[in-house]
mmCIF file of C-alpha atoms and ligand atoms in Angstrom:
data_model
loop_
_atom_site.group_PDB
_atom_site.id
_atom_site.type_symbol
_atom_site.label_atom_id
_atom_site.label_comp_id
_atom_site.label_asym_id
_atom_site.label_seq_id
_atom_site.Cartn_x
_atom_site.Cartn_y
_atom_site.Cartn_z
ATOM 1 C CA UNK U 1 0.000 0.000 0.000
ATOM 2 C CA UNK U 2 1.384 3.485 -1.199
ATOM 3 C CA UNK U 3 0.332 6.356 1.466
ATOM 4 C CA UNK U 4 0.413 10.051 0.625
ATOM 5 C CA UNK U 5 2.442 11.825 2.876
ATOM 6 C CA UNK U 6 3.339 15.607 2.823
ATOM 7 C CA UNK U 7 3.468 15.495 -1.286
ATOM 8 C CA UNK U 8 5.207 11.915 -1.673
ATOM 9 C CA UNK U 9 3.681 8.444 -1.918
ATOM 10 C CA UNK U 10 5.339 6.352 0.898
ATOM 11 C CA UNK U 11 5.309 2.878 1.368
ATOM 12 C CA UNK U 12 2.815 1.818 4.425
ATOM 13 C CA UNK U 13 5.874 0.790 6.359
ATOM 14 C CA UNK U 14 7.191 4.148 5.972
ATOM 15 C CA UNK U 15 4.201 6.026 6.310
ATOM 16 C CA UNK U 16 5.299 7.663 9.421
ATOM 17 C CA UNK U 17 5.457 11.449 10.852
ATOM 18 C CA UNK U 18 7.583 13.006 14.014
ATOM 19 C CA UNK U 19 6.581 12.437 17.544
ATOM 20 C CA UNK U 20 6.343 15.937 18.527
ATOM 21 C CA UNK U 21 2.951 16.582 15.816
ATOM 22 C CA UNK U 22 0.801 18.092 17.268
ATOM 23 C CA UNK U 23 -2.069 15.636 16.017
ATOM 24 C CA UNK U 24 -0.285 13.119 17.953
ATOM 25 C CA UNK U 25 0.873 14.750 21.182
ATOM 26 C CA UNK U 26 -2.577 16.909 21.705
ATOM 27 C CA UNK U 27 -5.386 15.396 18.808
ATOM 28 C CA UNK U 28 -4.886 18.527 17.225
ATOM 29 C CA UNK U 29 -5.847 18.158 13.416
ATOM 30 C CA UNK U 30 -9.343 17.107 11.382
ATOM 31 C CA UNK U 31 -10.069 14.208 9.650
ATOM 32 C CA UNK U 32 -12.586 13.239 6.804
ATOM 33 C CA UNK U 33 -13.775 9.170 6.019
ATOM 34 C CA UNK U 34 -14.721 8.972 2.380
ATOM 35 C CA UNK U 35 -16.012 6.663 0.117
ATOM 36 C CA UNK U 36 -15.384 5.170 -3.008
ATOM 37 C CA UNK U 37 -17.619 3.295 -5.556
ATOM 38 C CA UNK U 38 -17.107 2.012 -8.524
ATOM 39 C CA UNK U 39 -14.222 4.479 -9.870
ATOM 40 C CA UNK U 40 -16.445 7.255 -8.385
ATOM 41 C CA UNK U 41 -15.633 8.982 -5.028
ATOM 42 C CA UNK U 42 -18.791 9.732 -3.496
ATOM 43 C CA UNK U 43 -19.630 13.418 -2.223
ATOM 44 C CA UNK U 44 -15.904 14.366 -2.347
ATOM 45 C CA UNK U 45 -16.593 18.022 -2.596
ATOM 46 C CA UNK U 46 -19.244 17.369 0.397
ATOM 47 C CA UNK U 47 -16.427 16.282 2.346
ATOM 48 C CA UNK U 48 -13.444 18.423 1.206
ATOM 49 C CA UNK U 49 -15.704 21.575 2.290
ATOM 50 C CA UNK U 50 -16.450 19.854 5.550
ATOM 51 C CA UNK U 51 -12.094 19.442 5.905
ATOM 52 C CA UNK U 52 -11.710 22.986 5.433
ATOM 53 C CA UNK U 53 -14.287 23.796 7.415
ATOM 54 C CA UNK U 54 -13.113 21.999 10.478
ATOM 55 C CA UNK U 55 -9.934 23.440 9.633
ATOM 56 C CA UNK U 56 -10.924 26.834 9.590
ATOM 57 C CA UNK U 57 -12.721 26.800 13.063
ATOM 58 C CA UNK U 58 -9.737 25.324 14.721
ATOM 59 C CA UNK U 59 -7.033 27.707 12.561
ATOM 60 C CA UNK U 60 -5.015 24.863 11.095
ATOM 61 C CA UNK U 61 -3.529 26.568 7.675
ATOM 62 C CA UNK U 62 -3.458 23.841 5.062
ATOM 63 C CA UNK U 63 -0.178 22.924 2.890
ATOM 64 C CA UNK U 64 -2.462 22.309 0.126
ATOM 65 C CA UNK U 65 -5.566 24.524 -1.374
ATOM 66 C CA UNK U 66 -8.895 22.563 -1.837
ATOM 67 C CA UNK U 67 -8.121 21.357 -5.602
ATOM 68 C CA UNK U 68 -4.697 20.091 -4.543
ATOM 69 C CA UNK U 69 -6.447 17.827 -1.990
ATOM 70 C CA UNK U 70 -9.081 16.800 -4.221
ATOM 71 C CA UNK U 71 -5.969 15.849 -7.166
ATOM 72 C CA UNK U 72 -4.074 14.529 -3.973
ATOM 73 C CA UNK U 73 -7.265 11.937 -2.945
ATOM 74 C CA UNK U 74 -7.996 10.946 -6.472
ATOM 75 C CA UNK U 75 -4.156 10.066 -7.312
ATOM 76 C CA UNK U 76 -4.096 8.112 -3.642
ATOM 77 C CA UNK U 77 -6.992 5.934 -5.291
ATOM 78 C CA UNK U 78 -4.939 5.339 -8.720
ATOM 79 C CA UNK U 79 -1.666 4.619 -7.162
ATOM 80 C CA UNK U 80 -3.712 1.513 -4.738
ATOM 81 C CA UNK U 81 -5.460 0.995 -7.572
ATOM 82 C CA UNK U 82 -8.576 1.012 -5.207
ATOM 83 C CA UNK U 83 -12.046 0.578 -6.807
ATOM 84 C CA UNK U 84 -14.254 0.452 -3.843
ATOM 85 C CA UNK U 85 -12.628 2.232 -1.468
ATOM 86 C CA UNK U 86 -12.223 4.061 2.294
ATOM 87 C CA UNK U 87 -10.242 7.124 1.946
ATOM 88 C CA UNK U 88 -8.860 8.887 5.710
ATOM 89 C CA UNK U 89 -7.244 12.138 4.784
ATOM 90 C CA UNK U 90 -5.656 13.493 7.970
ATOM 91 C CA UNK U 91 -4.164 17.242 8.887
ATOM 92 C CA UNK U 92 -2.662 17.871 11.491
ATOM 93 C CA UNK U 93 -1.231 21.252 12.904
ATOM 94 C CA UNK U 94 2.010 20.031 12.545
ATOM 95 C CA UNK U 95 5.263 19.648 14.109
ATOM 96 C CA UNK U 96 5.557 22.001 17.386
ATOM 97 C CA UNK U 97 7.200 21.796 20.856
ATOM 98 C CA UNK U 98 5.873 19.918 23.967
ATOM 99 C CA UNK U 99 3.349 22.035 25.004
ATOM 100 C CA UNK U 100 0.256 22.973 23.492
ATOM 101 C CA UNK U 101 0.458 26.391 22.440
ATOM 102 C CA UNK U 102 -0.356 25.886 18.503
ATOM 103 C CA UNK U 103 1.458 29.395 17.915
ATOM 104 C CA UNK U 104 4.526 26.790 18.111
ATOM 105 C CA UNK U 105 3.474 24.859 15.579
ATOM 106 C CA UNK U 106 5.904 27.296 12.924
ATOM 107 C CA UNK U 107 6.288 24.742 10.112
ATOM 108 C CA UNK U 108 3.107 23.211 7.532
ATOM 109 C CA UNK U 109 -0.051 21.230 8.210
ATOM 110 C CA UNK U 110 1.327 17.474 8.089
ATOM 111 C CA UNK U 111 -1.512 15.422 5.518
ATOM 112 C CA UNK U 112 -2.010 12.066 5.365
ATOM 113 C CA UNK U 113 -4.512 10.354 2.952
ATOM 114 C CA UNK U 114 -4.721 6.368 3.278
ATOM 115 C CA UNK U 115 -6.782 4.426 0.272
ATOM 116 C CA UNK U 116 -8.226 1.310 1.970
ATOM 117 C CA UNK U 117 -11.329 -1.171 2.474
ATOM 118 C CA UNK U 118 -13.374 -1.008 5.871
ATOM 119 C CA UNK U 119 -16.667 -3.064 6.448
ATOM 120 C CA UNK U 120 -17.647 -1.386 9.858
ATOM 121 C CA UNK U 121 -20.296 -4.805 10.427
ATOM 122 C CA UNK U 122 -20.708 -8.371 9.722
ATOM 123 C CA UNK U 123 -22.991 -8.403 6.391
ATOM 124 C CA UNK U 124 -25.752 -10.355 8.344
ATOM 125 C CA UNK U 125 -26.527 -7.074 10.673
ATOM 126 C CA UNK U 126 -27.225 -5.476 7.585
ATOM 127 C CA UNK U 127 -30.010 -7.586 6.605
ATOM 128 C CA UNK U 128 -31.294 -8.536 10.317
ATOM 129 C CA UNK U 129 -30.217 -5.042 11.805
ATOM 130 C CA UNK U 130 -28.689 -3.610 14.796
ATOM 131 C CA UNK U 131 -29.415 -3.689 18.517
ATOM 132 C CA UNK U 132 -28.005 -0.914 20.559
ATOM 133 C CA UNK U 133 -27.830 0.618 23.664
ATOM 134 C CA UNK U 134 -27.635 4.240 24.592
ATOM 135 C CA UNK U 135 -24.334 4.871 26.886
ATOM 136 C CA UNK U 136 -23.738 7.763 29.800
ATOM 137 C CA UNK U 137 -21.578 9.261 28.440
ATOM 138 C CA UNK U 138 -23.006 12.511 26.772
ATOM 139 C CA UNK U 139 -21.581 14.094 23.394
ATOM 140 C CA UNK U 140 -19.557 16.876 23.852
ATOM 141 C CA UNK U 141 -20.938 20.438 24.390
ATOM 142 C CA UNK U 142 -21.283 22.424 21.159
ATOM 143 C CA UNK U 143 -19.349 25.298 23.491
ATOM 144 C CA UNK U 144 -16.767 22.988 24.443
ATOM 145 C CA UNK U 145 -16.110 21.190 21.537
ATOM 146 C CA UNK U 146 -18.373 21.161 18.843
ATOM 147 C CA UNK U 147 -19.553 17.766 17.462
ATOM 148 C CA UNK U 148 -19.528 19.818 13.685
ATOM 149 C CA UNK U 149 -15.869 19.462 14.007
ATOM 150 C CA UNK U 150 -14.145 16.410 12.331
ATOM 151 C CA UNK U 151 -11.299 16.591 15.271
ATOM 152 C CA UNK U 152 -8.904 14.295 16.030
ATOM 153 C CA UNK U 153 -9.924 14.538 18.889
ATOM 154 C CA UNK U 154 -12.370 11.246 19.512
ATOM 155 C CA UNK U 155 -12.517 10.706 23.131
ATOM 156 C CA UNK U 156 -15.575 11.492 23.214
ATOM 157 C CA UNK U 157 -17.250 8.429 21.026
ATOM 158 C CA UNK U 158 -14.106 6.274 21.817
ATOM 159 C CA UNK U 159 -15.576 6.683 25.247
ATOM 160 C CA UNK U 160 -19.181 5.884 24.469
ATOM 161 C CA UNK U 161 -17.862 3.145 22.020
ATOM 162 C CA UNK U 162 -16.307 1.376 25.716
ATOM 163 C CA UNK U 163 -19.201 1.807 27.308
ATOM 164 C CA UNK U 164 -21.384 -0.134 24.387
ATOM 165 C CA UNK U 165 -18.548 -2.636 23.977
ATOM 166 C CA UNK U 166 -18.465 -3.585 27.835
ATOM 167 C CA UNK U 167 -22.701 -3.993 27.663
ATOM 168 C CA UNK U 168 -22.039 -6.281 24.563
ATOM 169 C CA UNK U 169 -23.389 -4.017 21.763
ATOM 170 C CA UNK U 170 -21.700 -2.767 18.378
ATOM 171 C CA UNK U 171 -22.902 1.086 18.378
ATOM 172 C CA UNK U 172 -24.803 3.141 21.049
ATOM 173 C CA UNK U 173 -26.732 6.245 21.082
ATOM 174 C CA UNK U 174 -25.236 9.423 22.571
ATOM 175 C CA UNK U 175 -27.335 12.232 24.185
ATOM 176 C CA UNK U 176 -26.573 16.180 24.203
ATOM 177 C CA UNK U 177 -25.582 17.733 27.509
ATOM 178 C CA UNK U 178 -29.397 18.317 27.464
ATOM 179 C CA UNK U 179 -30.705 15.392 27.643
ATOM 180 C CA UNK U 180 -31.746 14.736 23.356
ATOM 181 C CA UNK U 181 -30.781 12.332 21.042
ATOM 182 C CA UNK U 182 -27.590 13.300 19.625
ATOM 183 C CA UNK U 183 -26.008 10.668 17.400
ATOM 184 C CA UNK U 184 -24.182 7.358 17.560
ATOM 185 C CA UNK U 185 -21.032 7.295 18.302
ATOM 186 C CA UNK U 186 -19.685 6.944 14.234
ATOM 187 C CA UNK U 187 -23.470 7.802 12.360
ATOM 188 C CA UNK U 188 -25.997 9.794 12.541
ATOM 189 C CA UNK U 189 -29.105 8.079 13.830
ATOM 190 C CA UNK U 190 -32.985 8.118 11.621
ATOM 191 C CA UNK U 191 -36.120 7.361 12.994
ATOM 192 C CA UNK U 192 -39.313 6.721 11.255
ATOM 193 C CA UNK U 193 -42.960 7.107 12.375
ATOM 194 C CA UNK U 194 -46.339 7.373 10.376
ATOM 195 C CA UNK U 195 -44.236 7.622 6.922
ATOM 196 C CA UNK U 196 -42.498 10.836 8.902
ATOM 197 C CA UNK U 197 -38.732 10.418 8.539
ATOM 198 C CA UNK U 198 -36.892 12.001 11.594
ATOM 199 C CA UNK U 199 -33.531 12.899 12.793
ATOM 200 C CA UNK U 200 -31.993 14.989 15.177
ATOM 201 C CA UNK U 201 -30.665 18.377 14.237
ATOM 202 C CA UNK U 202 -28.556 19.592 17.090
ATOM 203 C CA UNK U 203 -25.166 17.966 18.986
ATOM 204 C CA UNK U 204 -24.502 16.142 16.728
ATOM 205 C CA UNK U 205 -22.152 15.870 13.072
ATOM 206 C CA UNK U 206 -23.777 16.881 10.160
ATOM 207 C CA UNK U 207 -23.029 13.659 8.571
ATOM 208 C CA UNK U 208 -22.956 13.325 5.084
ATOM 209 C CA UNK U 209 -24.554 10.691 4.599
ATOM 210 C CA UNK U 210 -27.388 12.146 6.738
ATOM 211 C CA UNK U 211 -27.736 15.058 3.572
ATOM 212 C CA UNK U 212 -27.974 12.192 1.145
ATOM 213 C CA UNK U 213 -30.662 10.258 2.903
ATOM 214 C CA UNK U 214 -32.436 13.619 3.719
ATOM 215 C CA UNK U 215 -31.946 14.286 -0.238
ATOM 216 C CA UNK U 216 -33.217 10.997 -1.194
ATOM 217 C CA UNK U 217 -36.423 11.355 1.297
ATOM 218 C CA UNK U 218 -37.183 14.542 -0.263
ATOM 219 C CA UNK U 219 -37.176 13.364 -3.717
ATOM 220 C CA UNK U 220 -39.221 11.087 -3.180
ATOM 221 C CA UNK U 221 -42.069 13.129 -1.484
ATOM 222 C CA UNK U 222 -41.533 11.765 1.861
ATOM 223 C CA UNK U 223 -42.031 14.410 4.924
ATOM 224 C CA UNK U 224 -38.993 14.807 6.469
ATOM 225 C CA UNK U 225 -38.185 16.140 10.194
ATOM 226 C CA UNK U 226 -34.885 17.376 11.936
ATOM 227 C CA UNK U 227 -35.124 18.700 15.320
ATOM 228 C CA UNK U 228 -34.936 17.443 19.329
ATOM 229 C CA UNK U 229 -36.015 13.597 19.449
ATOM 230 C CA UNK U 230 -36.129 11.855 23.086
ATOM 231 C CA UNK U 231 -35.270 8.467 23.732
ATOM 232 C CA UNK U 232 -39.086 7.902 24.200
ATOM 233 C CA UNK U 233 -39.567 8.786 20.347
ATOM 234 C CA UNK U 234 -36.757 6.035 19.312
ATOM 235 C CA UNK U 235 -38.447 3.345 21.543
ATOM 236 C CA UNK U 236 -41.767 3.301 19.802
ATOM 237 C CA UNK U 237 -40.610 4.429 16.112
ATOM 238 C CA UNK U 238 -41.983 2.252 13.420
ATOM 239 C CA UNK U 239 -38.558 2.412 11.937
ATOM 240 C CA UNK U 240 -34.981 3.520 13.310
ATOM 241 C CA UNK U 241 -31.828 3.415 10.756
ATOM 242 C CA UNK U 242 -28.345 4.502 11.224
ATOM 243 C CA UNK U 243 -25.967 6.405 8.686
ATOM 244 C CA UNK U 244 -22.370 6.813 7.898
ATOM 245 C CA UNK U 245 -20.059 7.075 5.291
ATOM 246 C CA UNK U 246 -18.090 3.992 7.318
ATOM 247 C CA UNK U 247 -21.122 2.002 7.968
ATOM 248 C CA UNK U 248 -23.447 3.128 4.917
ATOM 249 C CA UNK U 249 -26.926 2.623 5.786
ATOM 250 C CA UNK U 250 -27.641 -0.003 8.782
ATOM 251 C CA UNK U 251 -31.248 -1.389 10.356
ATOM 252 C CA UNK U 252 -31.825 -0.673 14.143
ATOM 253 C CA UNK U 253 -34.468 -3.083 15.581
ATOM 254 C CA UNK U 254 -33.923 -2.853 19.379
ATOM 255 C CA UNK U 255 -32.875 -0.111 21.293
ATOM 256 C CA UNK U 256 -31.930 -0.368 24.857
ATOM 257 C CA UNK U 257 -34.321 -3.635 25.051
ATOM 258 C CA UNK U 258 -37.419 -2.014 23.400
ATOM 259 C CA UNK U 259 -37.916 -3.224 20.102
ATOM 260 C CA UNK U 260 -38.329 -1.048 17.094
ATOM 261 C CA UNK U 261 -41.273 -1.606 15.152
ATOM 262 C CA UNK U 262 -41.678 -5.299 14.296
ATOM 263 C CA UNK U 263 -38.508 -6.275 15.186
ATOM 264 C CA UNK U 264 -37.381 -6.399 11.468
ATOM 265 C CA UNK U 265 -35.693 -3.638 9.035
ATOM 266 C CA UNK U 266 -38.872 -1.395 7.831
ATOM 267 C CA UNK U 267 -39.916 -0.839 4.384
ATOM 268 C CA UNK U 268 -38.818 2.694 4.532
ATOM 269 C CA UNK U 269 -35.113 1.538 6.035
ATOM 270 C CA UNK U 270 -35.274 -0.588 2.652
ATOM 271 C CA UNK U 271 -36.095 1.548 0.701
ATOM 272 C CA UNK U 272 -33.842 4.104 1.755
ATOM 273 C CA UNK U 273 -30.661 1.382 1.214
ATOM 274 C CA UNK U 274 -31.963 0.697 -2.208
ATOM 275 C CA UNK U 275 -31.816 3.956 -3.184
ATOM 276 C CA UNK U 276 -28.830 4.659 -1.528
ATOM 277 C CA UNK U 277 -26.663 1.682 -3.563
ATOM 278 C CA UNK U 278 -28.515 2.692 -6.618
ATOM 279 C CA UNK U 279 -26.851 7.025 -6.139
ATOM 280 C CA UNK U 280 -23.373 5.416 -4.918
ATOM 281 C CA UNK U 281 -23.068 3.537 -7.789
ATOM 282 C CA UNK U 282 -23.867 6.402 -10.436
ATOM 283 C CA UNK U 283 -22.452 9.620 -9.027
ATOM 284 C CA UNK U 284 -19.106 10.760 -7.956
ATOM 285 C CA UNK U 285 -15.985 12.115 -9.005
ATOM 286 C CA UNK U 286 -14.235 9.679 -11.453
ATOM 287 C CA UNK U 287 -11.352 8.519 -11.404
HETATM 288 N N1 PXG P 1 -21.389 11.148 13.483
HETATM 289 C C1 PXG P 1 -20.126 10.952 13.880
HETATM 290 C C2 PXG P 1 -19.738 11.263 15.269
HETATM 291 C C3 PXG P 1 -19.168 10.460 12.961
HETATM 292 O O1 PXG P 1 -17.905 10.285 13.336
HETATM 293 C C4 PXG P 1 -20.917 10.357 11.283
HETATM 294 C C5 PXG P 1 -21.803 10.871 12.233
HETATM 295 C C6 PXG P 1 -21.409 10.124 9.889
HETATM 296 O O2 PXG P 1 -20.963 11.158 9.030
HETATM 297 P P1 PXG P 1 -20.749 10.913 7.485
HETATM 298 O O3 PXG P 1 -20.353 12.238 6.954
HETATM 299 O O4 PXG P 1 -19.675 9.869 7.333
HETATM 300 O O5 PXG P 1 -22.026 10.436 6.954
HETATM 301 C C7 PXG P 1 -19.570 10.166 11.641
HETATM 302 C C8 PXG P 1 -18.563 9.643 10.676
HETATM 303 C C9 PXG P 1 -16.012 4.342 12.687
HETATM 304 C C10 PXG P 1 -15.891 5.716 12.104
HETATM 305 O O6 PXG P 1 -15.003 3.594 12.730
HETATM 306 C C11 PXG P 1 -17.043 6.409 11.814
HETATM 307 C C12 PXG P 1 -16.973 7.712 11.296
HETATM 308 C C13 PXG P 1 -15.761 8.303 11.108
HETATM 309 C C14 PXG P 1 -14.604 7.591 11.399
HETATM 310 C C15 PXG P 1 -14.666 6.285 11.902
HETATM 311 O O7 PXG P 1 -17.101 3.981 13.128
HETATM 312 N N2 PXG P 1 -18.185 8.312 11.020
#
């Protein structure tokens, strides 16, 4: 595997960047998880914005303008010769002293972009779906650290993702600091009732994948709602889905031992993945 590092293409095993980065030594960078289908990366504008957004909040100055990243991704894909494909691009604030005053940081932006596969589930929790659990541990504060930001700074879901793996479950649900449905600790979480497709619009990522589903609902007439959502509201949903560029689109059908709906992926959850394969497959940037 050839990773892009800082303007070369390095092999994996030398795919590696100084100990005193500040994306290392304080989490101190964004990251973006992309997708590629069929010789078509999916969104990639979506997401580059999203990068430089992220980047702009936090003041990280990029080595390399938006269409340089973009020409950087795309040649990552060619060199792996990746068809179907996971892309990470990393930035970092780059090399600085021990402590974390980010003024320190005097040189460039250190970018990584790896070209890989990831199946985030077994394929049979696709078709049967998901059970999960929501955890304790809250998503961060939009004033402290605002879920919109693609940080490297995790803790926060790496935390929550303990806390489901010690109960036994996959993926959990996260509150806000006020109590709502947030997100998952890796998607963005859907709800259906009454033909009503809900999600929540606050604490939480504005995933990508969330736009496309919203997108797809639309177009097809089907109301759509994004606002607070309780626990209460999940429990006795006719439908509940998850979304991520990682995991795609992915049944719920129990949620902290009440089950959704039936018990079974909904016709609208169905629906939703059909039409989902059926964009991933035909738009994109080619390659
Ligand atoms: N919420 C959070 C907190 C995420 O990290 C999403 C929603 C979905 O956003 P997109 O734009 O991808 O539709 C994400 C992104 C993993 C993993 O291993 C998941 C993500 C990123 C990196 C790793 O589960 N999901």
């Amino acid at each position: 595997m050839k990773v892009y590092l800082n303007g070369k293409f390095v092999d994996q095993k030398d795919a590696k960047i100084s100990v005193f980065d500040h994306g290392l030594l304080y989490g101190d960078g964004a990251f973006e998880g992309i997708r590629s289908y069929n010789n078509l990366v999916f969104k990639l504008e979506e997401h580059i914005d999203r990068l430089y957004e992220t980047m702009h909040t936090l003041l990280i100055e990029c080595s390399l303008t938006k269409k340089q990243m973009i020409k950087a991704i795309v040649e990552t894909l060619k060199q792996n010769k990746i068809k179907d494909g996971y892309i990470r691009v990393v930035v970092t604030r780059g090399v600085g002293d021990l402590g974390l005053d980010p003024q320190k940081c005097k040189g460039t932006s250190s970018v990584i972009i790896i070209a890989d596969k990831i199946t985030l589930y077994p394929k049979e929790l696709y078709e049967k779906g998901l059970a999960i659990i929501t955890v304790p541990t809250v998503r961060n504060h939009p004033e402290a650290l605002n879920p919109e930001l693609k940080s490297l700074n995790y803790l926060n879901n790496i935390l929550a993702k303990i806390e489901a793996n010690i109960a036994g479950f996959n993926e959990a649900i996260m509150l806000d600091a006020t109590g709502v449905v947030a997100e998952c600790t890796g998607d963005n979480i859907f709800i259906v009732k009454k033909g009503l497709l809900l999600t929540p619009s606050q604490g939480r990522l504005r995933g990508i994948t969330r736009e496309v589903v919203l997108d797809l609902a639309r177009k097809s007439k089907m109301k759509t709602f994004e606002g607070a959502i309780t626990r209460h509201e999940i429990y006795n949903a006719d439908e509940c889905f998850l979304t991520g560029t990682a995991a795609e689109l992915i049944p719920v059908v129990n949620v902290d031992g009440r089950q959704i709906g039936n018990g079974k992926p909904g016709s609208v959850t169905k629906k939703m993945l059909k039409a989902f394969k059926e964009v991933t497959r035909k738009e994109g940037v080619k390659y």
